[in-house]
CSV table of C-alpha atoms in Angstrom, one decimal:
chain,number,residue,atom,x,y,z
A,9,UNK,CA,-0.9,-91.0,-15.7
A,10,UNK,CA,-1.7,-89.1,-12.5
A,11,UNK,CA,0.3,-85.9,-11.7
A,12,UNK,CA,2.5,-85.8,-8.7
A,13,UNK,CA,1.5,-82.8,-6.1
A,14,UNK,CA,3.5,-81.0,-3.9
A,15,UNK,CA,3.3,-78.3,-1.1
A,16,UNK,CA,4.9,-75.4,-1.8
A,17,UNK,CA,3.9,-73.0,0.7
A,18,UNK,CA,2.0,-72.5,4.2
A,19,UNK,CA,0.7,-70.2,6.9
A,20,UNK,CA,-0.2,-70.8,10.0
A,21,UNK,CA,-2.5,-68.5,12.6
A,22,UNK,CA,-3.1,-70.6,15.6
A,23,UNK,CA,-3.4,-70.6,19.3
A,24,UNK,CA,0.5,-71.5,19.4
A,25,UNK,CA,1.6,-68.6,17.2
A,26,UNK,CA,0.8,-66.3,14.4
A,27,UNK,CA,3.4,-68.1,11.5
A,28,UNK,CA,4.4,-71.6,11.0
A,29,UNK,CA,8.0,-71.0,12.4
A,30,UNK,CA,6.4,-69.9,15.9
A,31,UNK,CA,3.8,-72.8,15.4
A,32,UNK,CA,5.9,-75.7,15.0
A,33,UNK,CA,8.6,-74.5,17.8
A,34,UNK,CA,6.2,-74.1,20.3
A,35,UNK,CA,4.9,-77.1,19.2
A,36,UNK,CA,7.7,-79.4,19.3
A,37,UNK,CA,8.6,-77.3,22.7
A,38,UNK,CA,5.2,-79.2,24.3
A,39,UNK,CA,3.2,-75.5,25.0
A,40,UNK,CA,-0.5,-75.2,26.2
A,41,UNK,CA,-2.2,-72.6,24.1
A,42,UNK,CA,-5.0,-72.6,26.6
A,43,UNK,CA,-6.1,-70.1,29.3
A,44,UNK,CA,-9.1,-68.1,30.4
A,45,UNK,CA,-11.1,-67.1,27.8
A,46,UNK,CA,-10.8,-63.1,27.2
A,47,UNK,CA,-13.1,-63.0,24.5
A,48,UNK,CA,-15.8,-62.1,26.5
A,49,UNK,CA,-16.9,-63.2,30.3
A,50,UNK,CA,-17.2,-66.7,30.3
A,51,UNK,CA,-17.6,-66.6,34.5
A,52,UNK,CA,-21.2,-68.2,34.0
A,53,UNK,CA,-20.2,-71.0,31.5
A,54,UNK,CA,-19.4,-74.4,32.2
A,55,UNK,CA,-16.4,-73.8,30.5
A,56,UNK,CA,-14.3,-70.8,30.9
A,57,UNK,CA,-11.4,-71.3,29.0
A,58,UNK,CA,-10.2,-71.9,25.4
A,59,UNK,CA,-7.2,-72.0,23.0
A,60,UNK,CA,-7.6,-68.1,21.6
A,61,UNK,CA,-5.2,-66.4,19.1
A,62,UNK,CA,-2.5,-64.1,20.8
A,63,UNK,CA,-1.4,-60.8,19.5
A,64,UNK,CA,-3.3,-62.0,16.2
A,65,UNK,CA,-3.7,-58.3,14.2
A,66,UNK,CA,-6.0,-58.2,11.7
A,67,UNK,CA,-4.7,-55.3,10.3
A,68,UNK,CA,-1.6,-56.7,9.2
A,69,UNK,CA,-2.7,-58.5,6.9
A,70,UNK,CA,-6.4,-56.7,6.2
A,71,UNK,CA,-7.4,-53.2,5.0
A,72,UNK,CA,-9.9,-51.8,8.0
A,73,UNK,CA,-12.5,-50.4,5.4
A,74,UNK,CA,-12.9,-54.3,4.9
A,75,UNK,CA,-12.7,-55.8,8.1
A,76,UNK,CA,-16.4,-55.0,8.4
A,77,UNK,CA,-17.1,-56.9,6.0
A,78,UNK,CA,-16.0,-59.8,7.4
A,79,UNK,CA,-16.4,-62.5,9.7
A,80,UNK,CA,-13.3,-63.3,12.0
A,81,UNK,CA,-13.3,-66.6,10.3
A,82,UNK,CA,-12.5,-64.8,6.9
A,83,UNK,CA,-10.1,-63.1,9.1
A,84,UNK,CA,-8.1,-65.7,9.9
A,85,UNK,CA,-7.9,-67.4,6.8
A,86,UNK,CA,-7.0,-64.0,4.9
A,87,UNK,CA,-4.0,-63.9,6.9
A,88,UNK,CA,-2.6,-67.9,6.9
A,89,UNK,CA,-3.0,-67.6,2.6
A,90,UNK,CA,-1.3,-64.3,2.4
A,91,UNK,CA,1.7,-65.7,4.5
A,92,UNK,CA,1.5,-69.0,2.3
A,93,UNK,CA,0.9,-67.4,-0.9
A,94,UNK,CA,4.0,-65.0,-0.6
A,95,UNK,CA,6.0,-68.1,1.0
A,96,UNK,CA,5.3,-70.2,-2.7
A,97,UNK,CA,5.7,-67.3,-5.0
A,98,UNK,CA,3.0,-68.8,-6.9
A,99,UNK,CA,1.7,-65.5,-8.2
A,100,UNK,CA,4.5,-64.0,-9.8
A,101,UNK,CA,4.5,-66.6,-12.7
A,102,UNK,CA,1.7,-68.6,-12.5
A,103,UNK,CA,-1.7,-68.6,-14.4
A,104,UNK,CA,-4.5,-67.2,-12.4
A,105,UNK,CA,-6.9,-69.2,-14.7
A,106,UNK,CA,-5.1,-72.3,-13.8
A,107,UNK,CA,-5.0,-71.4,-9.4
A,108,UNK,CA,-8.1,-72.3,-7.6
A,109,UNK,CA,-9.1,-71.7,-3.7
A,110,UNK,CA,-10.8,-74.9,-2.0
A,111,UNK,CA,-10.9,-73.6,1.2
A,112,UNK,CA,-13.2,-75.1,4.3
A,113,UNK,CA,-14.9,-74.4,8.0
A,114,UNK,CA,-17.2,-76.0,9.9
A,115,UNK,CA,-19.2,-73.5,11.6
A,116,UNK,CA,-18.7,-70.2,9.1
A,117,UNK,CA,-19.4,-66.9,10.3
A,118,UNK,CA,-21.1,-68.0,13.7
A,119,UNK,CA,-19.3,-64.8,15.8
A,120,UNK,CA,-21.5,-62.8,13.2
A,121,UNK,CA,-24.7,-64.9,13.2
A,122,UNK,CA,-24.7,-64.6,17.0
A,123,UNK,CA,-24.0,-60.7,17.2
A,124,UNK,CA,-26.4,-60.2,14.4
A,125,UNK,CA,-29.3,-62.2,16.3
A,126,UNK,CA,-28.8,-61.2,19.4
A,127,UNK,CA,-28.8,-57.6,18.5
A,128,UNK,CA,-32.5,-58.0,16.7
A,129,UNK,CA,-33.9,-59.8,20.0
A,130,UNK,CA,-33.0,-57.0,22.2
A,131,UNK,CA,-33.5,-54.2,19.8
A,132,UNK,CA,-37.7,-54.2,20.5
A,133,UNK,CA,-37.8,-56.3,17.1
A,134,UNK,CA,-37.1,-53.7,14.9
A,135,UNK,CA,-35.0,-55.7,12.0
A,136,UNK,CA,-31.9,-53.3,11.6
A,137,UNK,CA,-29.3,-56.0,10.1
A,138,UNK,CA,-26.2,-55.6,9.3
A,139,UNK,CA,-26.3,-55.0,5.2
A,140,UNK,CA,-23.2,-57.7,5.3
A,141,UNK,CA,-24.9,-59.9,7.5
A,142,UNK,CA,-25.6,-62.7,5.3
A,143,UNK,CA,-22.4,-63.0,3.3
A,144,UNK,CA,-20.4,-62.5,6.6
A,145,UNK,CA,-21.9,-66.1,7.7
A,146,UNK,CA,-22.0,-67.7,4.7
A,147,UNK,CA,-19.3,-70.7,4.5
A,148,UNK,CA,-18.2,-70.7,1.2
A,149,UNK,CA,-17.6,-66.7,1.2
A,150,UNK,CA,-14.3,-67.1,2.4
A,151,UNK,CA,-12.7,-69.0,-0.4
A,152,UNK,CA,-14.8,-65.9,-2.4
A,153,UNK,CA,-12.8,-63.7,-0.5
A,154,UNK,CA,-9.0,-65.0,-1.1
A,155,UNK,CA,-9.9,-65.3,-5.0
A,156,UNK,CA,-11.1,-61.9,-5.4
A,157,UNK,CA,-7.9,-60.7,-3.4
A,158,UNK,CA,-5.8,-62.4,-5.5
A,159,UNK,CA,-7.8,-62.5,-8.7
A,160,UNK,CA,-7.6,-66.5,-8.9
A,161,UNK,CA,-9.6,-67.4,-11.5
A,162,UNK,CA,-9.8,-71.2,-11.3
A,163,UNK,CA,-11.5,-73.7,-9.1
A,164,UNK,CA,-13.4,-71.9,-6.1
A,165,UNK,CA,-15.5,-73.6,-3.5
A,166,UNK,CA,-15.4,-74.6,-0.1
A,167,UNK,CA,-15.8,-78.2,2.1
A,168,UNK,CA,-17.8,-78.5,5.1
A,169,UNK,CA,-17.4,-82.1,7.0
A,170,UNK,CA,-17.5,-80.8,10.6
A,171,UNK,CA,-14.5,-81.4,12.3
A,172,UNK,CA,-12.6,-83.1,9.1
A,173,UNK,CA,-13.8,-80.2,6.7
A,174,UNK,CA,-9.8,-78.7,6.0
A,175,UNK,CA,-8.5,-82.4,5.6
A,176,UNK,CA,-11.5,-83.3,3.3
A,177,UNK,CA,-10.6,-79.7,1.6
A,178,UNK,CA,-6.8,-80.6,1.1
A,179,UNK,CA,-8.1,-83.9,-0.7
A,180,UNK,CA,-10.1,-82.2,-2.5
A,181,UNK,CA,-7.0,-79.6,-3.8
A,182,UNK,CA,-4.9,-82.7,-4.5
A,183,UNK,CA,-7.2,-84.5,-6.6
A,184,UNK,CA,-8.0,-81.9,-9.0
A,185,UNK,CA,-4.5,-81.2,-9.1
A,186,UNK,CA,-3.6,-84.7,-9.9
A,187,UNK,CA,-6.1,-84.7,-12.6
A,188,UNK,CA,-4.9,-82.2,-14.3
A,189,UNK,CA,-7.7,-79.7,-13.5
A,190,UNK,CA,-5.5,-77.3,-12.2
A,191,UNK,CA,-1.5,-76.0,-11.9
A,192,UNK,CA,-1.9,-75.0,-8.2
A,193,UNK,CA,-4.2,-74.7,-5.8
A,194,UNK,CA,-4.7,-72.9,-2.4
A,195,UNK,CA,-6.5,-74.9,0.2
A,196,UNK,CA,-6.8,-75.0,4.0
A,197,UNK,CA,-9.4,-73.8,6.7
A,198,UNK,CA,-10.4,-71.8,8.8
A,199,UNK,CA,-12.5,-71.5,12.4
A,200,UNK,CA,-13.7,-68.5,14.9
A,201,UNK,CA,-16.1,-70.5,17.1
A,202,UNK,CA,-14.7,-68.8,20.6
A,203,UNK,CA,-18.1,-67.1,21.3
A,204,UNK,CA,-21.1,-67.3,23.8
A,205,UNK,CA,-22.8,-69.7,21.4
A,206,UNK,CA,-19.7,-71.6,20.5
A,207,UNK,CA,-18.9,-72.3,24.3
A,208,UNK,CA,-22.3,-72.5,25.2
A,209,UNK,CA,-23.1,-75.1,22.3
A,210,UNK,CA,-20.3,-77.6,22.8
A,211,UNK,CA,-20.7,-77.5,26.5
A,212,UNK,CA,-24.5,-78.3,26.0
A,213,UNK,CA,-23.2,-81.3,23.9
A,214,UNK,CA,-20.9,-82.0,26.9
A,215,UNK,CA,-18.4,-82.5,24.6
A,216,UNK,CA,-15.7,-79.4,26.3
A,217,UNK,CA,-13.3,-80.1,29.2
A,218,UNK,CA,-14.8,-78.4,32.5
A,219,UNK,CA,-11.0,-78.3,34.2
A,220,UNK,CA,-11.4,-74.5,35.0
A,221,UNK,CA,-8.8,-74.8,37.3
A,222,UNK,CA,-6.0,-75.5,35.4
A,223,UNK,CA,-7.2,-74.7,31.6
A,224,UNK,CA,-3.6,-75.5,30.6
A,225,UNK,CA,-3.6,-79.0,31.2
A,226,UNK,CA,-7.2,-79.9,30.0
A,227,UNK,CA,-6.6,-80.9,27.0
A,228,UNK,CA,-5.1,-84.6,27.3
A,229,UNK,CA,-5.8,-86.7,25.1
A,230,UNK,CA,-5.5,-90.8,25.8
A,231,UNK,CA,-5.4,-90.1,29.4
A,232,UNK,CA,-7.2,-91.6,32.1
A,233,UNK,CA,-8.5,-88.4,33.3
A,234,UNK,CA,-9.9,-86.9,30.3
A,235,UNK,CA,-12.8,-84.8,30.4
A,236,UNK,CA,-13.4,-83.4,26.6
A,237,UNK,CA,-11.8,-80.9,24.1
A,238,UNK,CA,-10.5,-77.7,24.2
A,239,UNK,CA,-11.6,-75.5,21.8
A,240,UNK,CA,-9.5,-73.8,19.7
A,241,UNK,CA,-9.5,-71.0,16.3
A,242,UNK,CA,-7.2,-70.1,14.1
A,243,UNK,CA,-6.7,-71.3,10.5
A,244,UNK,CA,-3.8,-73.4,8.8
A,245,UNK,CA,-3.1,-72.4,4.8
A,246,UNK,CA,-1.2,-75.0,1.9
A,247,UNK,CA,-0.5,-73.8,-1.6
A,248,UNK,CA,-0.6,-77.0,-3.1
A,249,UNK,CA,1.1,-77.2,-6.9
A,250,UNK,CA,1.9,-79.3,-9.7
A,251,UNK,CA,5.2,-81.2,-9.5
A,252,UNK,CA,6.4,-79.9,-12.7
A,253,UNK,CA,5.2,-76.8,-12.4
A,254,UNK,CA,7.0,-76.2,-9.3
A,255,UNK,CA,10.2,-77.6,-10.5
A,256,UNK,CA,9.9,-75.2,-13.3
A,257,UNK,CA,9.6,-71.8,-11.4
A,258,UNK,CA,12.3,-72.8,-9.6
A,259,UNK,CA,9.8,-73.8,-6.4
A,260,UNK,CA,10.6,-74.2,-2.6
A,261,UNK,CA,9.0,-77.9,-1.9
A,262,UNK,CA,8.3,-79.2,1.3
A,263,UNK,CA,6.5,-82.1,0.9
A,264,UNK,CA,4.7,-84.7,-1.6
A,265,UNK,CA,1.1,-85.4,-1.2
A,266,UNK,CA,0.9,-89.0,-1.8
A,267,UNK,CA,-2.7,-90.4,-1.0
A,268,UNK,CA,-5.8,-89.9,0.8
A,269,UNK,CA,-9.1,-91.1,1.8
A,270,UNK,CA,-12.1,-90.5,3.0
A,271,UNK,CA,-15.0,-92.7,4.7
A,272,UNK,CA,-18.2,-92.7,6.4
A,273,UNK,CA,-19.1,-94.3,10.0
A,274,UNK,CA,-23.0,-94.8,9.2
A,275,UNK,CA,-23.0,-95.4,13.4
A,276,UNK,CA,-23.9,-92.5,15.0
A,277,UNK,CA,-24.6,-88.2,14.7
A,278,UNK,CA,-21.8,-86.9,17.2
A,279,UNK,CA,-20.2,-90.1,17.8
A,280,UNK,CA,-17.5,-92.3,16.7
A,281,UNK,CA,-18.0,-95.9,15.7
A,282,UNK,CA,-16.6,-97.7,18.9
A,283,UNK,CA,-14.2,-99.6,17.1
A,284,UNK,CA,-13.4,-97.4,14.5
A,285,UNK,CA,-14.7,-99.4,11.1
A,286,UNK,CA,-14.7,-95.9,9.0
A,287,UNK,CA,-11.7,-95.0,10.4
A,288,UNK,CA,-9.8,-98.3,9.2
A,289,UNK,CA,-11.7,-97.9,6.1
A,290,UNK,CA,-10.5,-94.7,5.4
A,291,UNK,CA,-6.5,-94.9,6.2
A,292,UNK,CA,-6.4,-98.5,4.4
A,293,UNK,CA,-8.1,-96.0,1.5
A,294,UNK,CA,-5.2,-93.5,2.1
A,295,UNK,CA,-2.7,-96.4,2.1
A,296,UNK,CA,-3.8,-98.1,-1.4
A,297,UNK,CA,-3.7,-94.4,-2.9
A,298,UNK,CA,-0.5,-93.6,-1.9
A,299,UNK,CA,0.9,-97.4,-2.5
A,300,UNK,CA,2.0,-97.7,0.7
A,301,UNK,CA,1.8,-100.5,4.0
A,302,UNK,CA,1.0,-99.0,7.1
A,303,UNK,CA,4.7,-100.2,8.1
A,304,UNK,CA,5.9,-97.4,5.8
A,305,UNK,CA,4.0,-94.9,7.7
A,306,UNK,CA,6.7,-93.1,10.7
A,307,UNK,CA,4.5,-90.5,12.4
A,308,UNK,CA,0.1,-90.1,12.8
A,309,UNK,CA,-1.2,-86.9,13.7
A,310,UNK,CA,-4.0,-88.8,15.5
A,311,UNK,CA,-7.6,-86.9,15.7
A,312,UNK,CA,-7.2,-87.4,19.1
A,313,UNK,CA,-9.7,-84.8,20.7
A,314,UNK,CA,-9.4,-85.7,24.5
A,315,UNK,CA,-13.0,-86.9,24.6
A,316,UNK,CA,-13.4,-89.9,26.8
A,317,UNK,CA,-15.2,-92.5,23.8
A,318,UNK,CA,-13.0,-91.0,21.0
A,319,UNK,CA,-9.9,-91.4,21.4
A,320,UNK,CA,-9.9,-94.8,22.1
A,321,UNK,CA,-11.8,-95.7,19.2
A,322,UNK,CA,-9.3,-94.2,17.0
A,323,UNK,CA,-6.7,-96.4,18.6
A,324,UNK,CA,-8.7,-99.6,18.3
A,325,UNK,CA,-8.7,-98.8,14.8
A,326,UNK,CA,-5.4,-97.8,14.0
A,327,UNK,CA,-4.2,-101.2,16.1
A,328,UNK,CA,-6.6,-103.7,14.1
A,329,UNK,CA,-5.5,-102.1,10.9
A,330,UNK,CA,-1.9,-102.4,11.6
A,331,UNK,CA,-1.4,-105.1,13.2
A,332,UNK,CA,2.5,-105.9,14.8
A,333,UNK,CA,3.4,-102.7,12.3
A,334,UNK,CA,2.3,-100.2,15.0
A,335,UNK,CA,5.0,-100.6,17.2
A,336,UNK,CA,7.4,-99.0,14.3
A,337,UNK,CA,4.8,-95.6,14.6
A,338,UNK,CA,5.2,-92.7,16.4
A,339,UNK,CA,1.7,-91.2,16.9
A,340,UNK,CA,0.8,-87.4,18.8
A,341,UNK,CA,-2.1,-85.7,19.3
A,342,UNK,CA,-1.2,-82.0,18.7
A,343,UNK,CA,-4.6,-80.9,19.7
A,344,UNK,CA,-3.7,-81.2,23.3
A,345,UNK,CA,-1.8,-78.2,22.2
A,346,UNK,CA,-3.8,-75.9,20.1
A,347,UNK,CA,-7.0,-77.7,21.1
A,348,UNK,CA,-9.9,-78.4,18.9
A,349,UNK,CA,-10.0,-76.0,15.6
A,350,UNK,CA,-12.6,-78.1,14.5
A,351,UNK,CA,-13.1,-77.5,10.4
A,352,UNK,CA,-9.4,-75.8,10.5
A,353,UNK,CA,-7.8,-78.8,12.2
A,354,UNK,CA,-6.8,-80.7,9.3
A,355,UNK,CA,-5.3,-77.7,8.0
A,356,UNK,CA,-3.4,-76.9,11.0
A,357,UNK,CA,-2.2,-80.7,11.7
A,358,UNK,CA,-1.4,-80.9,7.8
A,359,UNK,CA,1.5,-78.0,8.4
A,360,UNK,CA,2.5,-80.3,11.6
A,361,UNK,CA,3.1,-83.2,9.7
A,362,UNK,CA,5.7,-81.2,7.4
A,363,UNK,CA,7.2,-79.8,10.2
A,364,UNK,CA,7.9,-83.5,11.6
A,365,UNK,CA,8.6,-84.3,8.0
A,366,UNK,CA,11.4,-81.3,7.3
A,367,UNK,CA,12.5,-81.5,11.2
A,368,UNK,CA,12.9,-85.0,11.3
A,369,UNK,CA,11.1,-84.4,15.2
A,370,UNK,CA,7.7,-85.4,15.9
A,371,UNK,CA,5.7,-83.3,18.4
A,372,UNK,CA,4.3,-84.6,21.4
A,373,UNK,CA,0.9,-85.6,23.2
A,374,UNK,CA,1.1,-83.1,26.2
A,375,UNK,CA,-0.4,-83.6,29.8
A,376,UNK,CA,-0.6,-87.3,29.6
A,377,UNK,CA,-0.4,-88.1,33.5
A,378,UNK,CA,-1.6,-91.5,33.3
A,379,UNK,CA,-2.9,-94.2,30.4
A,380,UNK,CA,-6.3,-94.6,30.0
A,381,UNK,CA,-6.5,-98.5,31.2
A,382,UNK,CA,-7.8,-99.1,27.9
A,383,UNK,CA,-5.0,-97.8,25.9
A,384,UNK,CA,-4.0,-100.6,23.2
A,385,UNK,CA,-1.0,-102.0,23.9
A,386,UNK,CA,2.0,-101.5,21.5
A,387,UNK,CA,1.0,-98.0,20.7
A,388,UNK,CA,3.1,-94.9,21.5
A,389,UNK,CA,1.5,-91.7,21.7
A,390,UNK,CA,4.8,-89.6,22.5
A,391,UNK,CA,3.9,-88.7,25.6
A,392,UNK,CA,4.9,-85.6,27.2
A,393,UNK,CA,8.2,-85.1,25.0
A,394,UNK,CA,8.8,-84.2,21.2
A,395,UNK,CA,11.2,-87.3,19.8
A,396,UNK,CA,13.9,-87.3,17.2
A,397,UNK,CA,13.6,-89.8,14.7
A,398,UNK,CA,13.5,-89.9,10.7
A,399,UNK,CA,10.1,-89.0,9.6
A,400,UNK,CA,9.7,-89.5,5.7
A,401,UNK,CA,5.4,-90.6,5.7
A,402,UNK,CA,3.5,-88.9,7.6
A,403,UNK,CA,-0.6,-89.5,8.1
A,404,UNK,CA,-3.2,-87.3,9.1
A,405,UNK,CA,-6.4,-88.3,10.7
A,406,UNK,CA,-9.2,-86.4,11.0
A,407,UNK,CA,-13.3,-87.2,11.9
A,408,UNK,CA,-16.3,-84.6,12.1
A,409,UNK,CA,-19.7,-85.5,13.5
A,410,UNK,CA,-21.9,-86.9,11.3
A,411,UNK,CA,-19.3,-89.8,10.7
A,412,UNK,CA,-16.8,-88.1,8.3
A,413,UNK,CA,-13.5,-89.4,8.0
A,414,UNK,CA,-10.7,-87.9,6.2
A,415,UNK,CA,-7.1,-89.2,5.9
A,416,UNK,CA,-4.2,-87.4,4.4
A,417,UNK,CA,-0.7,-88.9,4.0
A,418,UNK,CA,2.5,-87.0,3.0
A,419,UNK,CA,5.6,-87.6,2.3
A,420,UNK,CA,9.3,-86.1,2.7
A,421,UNK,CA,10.2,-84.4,-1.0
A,422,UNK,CA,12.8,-86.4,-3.0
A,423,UNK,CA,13.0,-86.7,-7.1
């Protein structure tokens, strides 16, 4: 028999707040974390703005003799597991042989990779690197980092699936968990992609929203007027944890994890399938796990990116799969919001979906003007407005390029 897996703590650094309390009210409050990029002068860029950290101190939480050592993408998540990590208590009676880190990001180090580079091309090609230039870019160093800082001794890797790298991650934590491979384990993602080549990148993919003049409505997802994503950073952290090995330290639980799946599109590299066959695949996957109907499902976190093809898709799939059941779901895209964190967004939109669950609120899809004329009927993407209602299942959707899909579902804590 499986083990049943709960979430027993979180932190949150994101463009809405620098803990999961400031998160989730601004949040349900309907803020923009987007303005004009200060990161560096973005005046020649097709896009000039993004969903940065605020007042984000890296010192806080990091000792300055290691911050070298680090990419801000190790940054971030150093800070979202300390604030989870101290939330669960997890270290003060739990085995450190038995506590992994699965931890994920889609780009890695790529402030580091870009400094490092561009410093040899204009340094007469004399190869002075940085002696912590490699690990500071490699992906999986970050879950490295929060084991060594914690000495946790048990499973340690990290998940890389582009924009659903954190959700694949969180699977990833709950299945060993379940197995019995583990008594806890601390998952999550993190992302620092707010950079020349980041911008620059994305914008030559014309996947980013060009609305310079009004950054803080660009992000809008299912509207008619959609012109891309806003790109976001930050990093979202879960201590996930063994029922009874919660109940037993006398745990704070927040929420069940109850099922989860995962899929591929085969269609296309940077695109969705237009009508969302991997996407039904994997939620009907995430549904059968957690031995569920979709009727039993009262909030989605939708994907929901504010591009112009991929939004819709993920509608058309949600509606076929469902069927009359939609109209009993209240769905949000949160990214119009934070924006994109790409490989952290599952992370982040996981610590949403407790927040809806323990709040009983679900947040809203922000600067939706007017419906996108092919908007399925029935569905209601909560526009504009957080709503009360009873939120007890919660789902998670989240796609990469490369035609990764990864579904979470969890579910309000009762015996």
């Amino acid at each position: 028999m499986m083990k049943r897996v709960v979430i027993t703590g979180m932190g949150a650094i994101t463009p809405l707040g620098n803990s999961v309390s400031e998160f989730a009210t601004n949040l349900f409050n309907g803020v923009s974390g987007a303005a004009r990029i200060q990161r560096f002068d973005a005046t020649n860029f097709k896009t000039q703005f993004a969903c940065e950290l605020k007042n984000f101190n890296s010192e806080t939480y990091i000792e300055r003799s290691q911050l070298r050592k680090m990419d801000p993408v190790t940054w971030y998540a150093m800070a979202a597991c300390e604030q989870a990590i101290q939330e669960s208590g997890i270290l003060v009676t739990g085995n450190k042989n038995r506590i992994g880190v699965i931890w994920a990001s889609g780009n890695g180090g790529l402030y580091t990779l870009q400094e490092q580079i561009s410093e040899f091309a204009t340094g007469n090609g004399i190869p002075r690197f940085n002696p912590f230039f490699i690990p500071k870019t490699l992906i999986d160093i970050t879950s490295g980092y929060i084991s060594m800082k914690y000495e946790l001794r048990g499973i340690n890797y990290t998940a890389v699936s582009a924009c659903a790298s954190s959700n694949t991650a969180i699977m990833d934590a709950f299945n060993y968990i379940r197995w019995g491979k583990a008594d806890a384990i601390i998952t999550g993602g993190s992302e620092a992609p707010i950079c020349e080549s980041g911008i620059g990148g994305f914008n030559a993919l014309k996947a980013l929203s060009t609305r310079n003049e009004s950054p803080e409505t660009a992000s809008r997802p299912y509207d008619a007027h959609r012109d891309g994503f806003v790109m976001g950073e930050g990093a979202g952290a879960l201590v996930l944890e063994e029922l009874e090995h919660a109940k037993k330290r006398g745990a704070t639980i927040y929420a069940e994890v109850i099922g989860c799946g995962m899929s591929a599109d085969a269609y296309h590299l940077t695109s969705v399938h237009p009508e969302g066959l991997g996407a039904q695949l994997a939620m009907q996957m995430a549904l059968d796990d957690a031995h569920i109907q979709f009727s039993d499902i009262d909030y989605i976190n939708t994907h929901g990116t504010s591009t112009p093809n991929g939004d819709i898709a993920e509608l058309k799939a949600i509606q076929a799969m469902a069927g009359a059941a939609v109209k009993t779901v209240n769905m949000s895209s949160t990214k119009s919001m934070t924006g994109h964190l790409l490989g952290a967004a599952g992370a982040v939109e996981a610590i949403a979906c407790v927040a809806a669950i323990r709040s009983n609120t679900v947040p809203p899809t922000i600067n939706f003007t007017e419906p996108d004329p092919e908007l399925p009927q029935g569905i209601n993407i909560t526009p504009n407005t957080a709503v009360q209602r009873e939120v007890n299942v919660a789902m998670s959707n989240t796609f990469g390029f490369g035609g990764h899909n990864a579904i979470s579902i969890f579910k309000k804590w009762s015996e």
